[in-house]
PDB file of C-alpha atoms in Angstrom:
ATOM      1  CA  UNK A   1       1.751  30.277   9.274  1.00 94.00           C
ATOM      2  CA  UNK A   2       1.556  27.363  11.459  1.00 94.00           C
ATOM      3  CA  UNK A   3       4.786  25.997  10.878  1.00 95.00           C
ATOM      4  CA  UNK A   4       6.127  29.850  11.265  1.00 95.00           C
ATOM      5  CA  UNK A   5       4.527  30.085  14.480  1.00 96.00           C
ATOM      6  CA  UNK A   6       5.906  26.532  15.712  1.00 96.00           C
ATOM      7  CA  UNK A   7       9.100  25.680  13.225  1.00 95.00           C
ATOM      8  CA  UNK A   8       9.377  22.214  15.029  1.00 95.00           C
ATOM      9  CA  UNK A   9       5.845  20.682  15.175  1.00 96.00           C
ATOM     10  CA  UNK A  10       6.801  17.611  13.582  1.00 96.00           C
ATOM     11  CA  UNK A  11       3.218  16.959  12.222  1.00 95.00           C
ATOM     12  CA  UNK A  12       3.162  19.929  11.091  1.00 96.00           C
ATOM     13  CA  UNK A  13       5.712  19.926   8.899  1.00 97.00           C
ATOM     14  CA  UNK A  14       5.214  16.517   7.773  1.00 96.00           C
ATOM     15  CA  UNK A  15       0.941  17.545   6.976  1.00 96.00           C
ATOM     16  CA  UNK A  16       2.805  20.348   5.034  1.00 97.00           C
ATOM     17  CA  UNK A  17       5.379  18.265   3.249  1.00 97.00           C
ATOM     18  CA  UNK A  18       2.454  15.626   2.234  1.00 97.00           C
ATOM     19  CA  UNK A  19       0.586  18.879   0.677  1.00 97.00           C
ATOM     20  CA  UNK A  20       3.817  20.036  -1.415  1.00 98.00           C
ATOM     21  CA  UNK A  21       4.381  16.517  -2.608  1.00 97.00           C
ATOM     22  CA  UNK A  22       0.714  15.452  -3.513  1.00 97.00           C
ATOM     23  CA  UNK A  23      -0.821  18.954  -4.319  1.00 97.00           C
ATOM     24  CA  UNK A  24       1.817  21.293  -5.546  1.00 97.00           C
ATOM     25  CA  UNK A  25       4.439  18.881  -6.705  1.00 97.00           C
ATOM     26  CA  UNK A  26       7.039  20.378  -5.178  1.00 98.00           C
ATOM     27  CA  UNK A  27       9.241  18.007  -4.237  1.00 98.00           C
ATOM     28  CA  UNK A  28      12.463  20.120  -3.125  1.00 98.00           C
ATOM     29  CA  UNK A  29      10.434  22.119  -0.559  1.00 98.00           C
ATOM     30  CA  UNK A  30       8.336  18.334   0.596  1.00 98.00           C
ATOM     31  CA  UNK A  31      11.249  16.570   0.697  1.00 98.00           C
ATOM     32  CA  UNK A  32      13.147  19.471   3.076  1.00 98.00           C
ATOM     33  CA  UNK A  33      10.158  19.809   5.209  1.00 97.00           C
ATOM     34  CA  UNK A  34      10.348  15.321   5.372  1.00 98.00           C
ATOM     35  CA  UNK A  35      13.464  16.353   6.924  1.00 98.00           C
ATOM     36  CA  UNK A  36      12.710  18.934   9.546  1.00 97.00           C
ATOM     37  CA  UNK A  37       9.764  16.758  10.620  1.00 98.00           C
ATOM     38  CA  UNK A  38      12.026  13.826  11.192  1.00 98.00           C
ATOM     39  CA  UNK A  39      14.602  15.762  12.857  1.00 97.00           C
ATOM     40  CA  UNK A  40      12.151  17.918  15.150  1.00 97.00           C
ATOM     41  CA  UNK A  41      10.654  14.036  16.257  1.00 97.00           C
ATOM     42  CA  UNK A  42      13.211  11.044  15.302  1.00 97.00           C
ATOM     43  CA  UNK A  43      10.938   8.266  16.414  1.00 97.00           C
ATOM     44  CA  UNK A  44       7.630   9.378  14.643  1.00 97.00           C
ATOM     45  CA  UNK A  45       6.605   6.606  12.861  1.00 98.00           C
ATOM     46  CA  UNK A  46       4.059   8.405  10.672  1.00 96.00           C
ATOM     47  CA  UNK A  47       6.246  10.855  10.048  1.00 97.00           C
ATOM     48  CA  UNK A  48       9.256   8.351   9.031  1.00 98.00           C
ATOM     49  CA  UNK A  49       7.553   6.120   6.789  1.00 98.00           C
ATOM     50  CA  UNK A  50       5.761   9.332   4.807  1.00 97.00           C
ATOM     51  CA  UNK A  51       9.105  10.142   4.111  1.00 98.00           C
ATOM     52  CA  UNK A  52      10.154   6.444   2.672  1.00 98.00           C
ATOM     53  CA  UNK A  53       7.105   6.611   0.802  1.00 98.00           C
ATOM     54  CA  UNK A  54       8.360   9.441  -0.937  1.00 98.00           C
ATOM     55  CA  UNK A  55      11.794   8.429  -1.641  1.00 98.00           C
ATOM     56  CA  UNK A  56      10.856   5.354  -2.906  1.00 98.00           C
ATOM     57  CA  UNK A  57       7.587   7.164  -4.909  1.00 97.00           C
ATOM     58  CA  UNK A  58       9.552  10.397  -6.212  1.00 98.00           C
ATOM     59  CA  UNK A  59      13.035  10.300  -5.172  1.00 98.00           C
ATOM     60  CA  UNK A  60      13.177   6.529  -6.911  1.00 98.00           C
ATOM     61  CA  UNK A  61      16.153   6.318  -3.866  1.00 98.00           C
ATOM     62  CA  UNK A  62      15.189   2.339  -2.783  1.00 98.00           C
ATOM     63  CA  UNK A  63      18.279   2.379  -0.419  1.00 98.00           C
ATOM     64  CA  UNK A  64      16.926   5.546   1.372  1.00 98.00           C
ATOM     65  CA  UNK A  65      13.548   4.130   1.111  1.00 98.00           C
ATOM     66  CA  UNK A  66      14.255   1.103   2.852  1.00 98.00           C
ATOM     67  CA  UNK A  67      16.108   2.858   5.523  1.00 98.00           C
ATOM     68  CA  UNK A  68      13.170   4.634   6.342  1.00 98.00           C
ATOM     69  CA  UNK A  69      10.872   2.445   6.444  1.00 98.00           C
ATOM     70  CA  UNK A  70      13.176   0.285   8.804  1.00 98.00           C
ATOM     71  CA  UNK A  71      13.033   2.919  11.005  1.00 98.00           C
ATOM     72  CA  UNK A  72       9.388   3.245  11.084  1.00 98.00           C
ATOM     73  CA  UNK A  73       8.676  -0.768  11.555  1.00 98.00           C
ATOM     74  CA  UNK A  74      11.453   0.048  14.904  1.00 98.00           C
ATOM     75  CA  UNK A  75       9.655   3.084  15.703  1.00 98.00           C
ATOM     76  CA  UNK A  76       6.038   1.082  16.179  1.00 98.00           C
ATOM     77  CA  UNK A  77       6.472  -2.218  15.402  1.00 98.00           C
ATOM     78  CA  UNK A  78       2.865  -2.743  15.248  1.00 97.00           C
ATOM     79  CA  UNK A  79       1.842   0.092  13.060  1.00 98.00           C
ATOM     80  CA  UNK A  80      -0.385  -2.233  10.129  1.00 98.00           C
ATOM     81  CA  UNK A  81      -0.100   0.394   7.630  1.00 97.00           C
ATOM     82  CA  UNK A  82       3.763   0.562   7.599  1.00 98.00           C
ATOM     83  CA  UNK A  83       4.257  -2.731   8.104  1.00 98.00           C
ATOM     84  CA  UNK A  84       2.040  -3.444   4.750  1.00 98.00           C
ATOM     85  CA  UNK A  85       3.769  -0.358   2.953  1.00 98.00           C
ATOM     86  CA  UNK A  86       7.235  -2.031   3.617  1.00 98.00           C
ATOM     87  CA  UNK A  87       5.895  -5.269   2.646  1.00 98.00           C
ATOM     88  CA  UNK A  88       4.608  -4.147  -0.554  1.00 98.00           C
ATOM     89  CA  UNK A  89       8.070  -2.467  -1.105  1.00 98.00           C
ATOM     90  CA  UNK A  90       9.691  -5.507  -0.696  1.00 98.00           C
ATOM     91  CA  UNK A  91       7.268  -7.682  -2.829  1.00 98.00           C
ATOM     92  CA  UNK A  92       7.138  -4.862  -5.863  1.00 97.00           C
ATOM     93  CA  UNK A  93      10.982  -3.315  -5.344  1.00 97.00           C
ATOM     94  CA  UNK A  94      12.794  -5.772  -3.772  1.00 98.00           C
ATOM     95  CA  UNK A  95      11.787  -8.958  -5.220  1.00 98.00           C
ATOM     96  CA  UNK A  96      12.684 -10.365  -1.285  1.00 98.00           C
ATOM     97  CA  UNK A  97       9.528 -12.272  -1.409  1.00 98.00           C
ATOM     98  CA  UNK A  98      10.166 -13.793   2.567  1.00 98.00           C
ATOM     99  CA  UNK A  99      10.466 -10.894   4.113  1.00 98.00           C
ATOM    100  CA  UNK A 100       7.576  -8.853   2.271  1.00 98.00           C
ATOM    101  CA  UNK A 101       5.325 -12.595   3.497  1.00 98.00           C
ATOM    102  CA  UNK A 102       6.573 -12.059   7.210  1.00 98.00           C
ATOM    103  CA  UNK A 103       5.408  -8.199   7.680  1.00 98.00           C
ATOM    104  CA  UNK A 104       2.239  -8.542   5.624  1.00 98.00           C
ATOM    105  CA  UNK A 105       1.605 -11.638   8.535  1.00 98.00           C
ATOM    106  CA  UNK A 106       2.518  -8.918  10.749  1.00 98.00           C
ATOM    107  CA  UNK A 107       0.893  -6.633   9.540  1.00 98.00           C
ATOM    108  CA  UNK A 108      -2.915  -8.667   9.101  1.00 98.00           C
ATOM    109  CA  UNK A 109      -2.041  -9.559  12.766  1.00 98.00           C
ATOM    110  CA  UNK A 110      -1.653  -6.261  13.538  1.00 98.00           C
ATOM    111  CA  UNK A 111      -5.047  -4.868  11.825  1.00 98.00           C
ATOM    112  CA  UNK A 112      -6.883  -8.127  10.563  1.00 98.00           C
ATOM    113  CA  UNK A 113      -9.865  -5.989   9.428  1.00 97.00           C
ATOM    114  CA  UNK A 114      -7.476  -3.772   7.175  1.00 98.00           C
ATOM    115  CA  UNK A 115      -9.161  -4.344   3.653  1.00 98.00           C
ATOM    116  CA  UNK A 116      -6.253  -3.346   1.809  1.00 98.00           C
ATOM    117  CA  UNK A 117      -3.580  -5.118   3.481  1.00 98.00           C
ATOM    118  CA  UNK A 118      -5.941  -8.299   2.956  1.00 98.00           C
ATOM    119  CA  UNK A 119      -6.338  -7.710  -0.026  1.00 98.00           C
ATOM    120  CA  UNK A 120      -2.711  -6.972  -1.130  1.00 98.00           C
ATOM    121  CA  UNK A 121      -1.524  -9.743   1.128  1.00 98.00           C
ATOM    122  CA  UNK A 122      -3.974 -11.988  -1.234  1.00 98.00           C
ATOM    123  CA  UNK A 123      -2.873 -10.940  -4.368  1.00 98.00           C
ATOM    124  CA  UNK A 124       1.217 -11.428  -3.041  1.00 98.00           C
ATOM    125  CA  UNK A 125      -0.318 -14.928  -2.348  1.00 98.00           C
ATOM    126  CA  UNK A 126      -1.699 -15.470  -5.739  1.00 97.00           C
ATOM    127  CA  UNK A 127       1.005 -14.307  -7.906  1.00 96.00           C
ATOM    128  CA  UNK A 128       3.987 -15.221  -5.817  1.00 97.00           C
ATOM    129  CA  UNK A 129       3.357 -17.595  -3.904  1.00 98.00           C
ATOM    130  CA  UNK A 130       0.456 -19.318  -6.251  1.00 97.00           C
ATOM    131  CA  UNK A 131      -1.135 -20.941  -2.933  1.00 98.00           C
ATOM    132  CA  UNK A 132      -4.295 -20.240  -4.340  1.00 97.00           C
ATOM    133  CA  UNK A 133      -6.486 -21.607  -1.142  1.00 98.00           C
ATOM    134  CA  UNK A 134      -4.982 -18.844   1.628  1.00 98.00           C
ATOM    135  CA  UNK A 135      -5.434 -16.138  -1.436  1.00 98.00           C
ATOM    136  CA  UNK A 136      -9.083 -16.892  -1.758  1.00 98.00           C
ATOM    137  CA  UNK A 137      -9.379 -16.815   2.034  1.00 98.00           C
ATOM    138  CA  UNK A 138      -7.966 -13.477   2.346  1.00 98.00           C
ATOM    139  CA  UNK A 139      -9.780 -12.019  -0.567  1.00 98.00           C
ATOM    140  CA  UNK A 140     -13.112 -13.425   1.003  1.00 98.00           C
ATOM    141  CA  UNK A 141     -12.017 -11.312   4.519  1.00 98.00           C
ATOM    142  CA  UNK A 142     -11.156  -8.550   2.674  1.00 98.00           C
ATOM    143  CA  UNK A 143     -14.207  -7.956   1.077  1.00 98.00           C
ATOM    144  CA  UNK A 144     -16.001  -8.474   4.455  1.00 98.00           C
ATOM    145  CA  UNK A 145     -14.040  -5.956   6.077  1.00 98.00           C
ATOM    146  CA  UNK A 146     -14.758  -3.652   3.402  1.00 98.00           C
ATOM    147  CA  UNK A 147     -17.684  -4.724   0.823  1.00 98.00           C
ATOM    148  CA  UNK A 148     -17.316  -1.480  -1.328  1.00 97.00           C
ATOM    149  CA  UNK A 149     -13.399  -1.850  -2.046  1.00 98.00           C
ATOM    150  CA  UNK A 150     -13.575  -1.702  -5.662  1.00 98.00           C
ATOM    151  CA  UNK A 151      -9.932  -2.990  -5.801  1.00 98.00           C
ATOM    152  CA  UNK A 152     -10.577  -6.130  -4.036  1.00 98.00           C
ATOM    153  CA  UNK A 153     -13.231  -6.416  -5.504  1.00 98.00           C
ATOM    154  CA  UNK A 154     -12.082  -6.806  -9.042  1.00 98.00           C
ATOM    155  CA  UNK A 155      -9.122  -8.535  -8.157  1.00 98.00           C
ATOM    156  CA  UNK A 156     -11.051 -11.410  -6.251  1.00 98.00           C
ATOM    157  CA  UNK A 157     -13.213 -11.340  -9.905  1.00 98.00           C
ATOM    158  CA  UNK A 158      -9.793 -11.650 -11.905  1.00 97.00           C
ATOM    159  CA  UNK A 159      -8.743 -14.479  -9.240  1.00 97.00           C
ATOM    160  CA  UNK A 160     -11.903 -16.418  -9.726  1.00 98.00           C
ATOM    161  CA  UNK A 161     -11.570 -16.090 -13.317  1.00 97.00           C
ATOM    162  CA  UNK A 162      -8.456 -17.027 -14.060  1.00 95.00           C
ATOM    163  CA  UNK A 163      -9.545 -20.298 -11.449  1.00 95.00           C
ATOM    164  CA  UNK A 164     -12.062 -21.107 -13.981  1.00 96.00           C
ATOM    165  CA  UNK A 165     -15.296 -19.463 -11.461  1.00 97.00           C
ATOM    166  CA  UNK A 166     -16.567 -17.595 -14.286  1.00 97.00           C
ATOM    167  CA  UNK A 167     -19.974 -17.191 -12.817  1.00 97.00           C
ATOM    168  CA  UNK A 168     -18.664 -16.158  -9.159  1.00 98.00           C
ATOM    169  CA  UNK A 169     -16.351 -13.804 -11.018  1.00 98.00           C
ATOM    170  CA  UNK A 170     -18.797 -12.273 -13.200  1.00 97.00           C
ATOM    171  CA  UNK A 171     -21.137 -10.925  -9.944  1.00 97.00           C
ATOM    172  CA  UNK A 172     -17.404 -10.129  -8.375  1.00 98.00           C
ATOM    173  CA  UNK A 173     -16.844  -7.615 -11.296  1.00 98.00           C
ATOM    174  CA  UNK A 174     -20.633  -6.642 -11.464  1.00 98.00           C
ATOM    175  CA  UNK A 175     -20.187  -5.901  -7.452  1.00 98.00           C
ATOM    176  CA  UNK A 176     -16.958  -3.768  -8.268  1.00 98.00           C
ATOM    177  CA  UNK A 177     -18.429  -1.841 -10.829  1.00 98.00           C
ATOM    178  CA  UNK A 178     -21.081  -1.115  -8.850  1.00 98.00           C
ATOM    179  CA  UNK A 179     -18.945   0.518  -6.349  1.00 98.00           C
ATOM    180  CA  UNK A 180     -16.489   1.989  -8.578  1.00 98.00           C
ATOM    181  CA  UNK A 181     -18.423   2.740 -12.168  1.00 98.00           C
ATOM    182  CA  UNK A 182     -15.590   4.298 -13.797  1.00 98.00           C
ATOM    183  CA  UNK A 183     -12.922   2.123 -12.162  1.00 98.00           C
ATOM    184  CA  UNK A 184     -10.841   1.240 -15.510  1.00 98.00           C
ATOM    185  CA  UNK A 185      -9.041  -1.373 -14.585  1.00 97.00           C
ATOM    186  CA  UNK A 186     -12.207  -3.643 -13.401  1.00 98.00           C
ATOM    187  CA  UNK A 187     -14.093  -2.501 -16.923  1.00 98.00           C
ATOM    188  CA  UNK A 188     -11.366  -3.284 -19.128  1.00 97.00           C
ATOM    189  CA  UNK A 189     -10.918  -6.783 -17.450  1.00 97.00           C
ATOM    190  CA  UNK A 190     -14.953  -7.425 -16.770  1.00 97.00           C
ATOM    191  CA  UNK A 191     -14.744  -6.705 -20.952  1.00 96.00           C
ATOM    192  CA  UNK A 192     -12.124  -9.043 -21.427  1.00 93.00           C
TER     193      UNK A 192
END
């Protein structure tokens, strides 16, 4: 009704696209509502790099993907989310390790209390990069900015296991099962 009552309110359109792609799993209707959002408001960033998301999430269309979020970086440059979003694309897609290193920097510059980018900036560090001293560092800041975040949480445990900190990385995964009891991933490896 709302969109029928304003057929260009770019958020809108884009709330409703997010609803057919996570809820109904439509992904025709989402991905033609990405569309009209983008069109009604070229330059929303939000907007933009929802629809990357999806391409690269659903549509499997990297090339489309990374146009998208290319135009989301240009349409705000300092938008921490999409920068780390892009960056993770590029890590996990990509392989184009330099480039997904420069926007997480921009992006932990842009929001340096942003748990998850810390925290997936860290792990980039550990397993590409193996500069194990500015992984720890981040891992440490993103549990600060977000003590509950069973995800950092068990992957600063993994880290400080597999660095031989078995005591430090047994209260890590007691601390992450604590926030996240049925969190499998942290109980399989805690087990292990």
């Amino acid at each position: 009704r709302a969109i029928k009552a304003h057929p260009t309110h770019a958020d809108n359109l884009r709330n409703y696209a997010w609803f057919l792609w996570r809820t109904r799993r439509d992904y025709d209707r989402a991905e033609a509502l990405y569309e009209r959002a983008i069109e009604a408001d070229p330059n929303d960033a939000h907007n933009i790099a929802d629809y990357a998301r999806f391409l690269e999430k659903i549509r499997r269309d990297h090339d489309r993907a990374e146009t998208m979020y290319e135009r989301a970086i240009k349409a705000d440059p300092n938008d921490a989310h999409n920068l780390a979003d892009y960056a993770w694309f590029l890590w996990r897609t990509r392989r184009d390790y330099d480039r997904a290193e420069a926007l997480y920097e921009r992006a932990i510059e842009a929001d340096p209390t942003n748990a998850d980018n810390l925290g997936n900036y860290a792990r980039f560090l550990r397993w590409e990069r193996r500069d194990y001293d500015r992984a720890e560092t981040l891992y440490k800041r993103a549990i600060e900015a977000d003590p509950t975040n069973a995800d950092n949480l068990g992957n600063y445990a993994w880290f400080l296991w597999i660095t031989s900190h078995y005591d430090r990385a047994e209260e890590m995964y007691e601390r992450a099962i604590k926030a996240h009891p049925t969190h499998a991933d942290n109980l399989r490896n805690y087990a292990w």
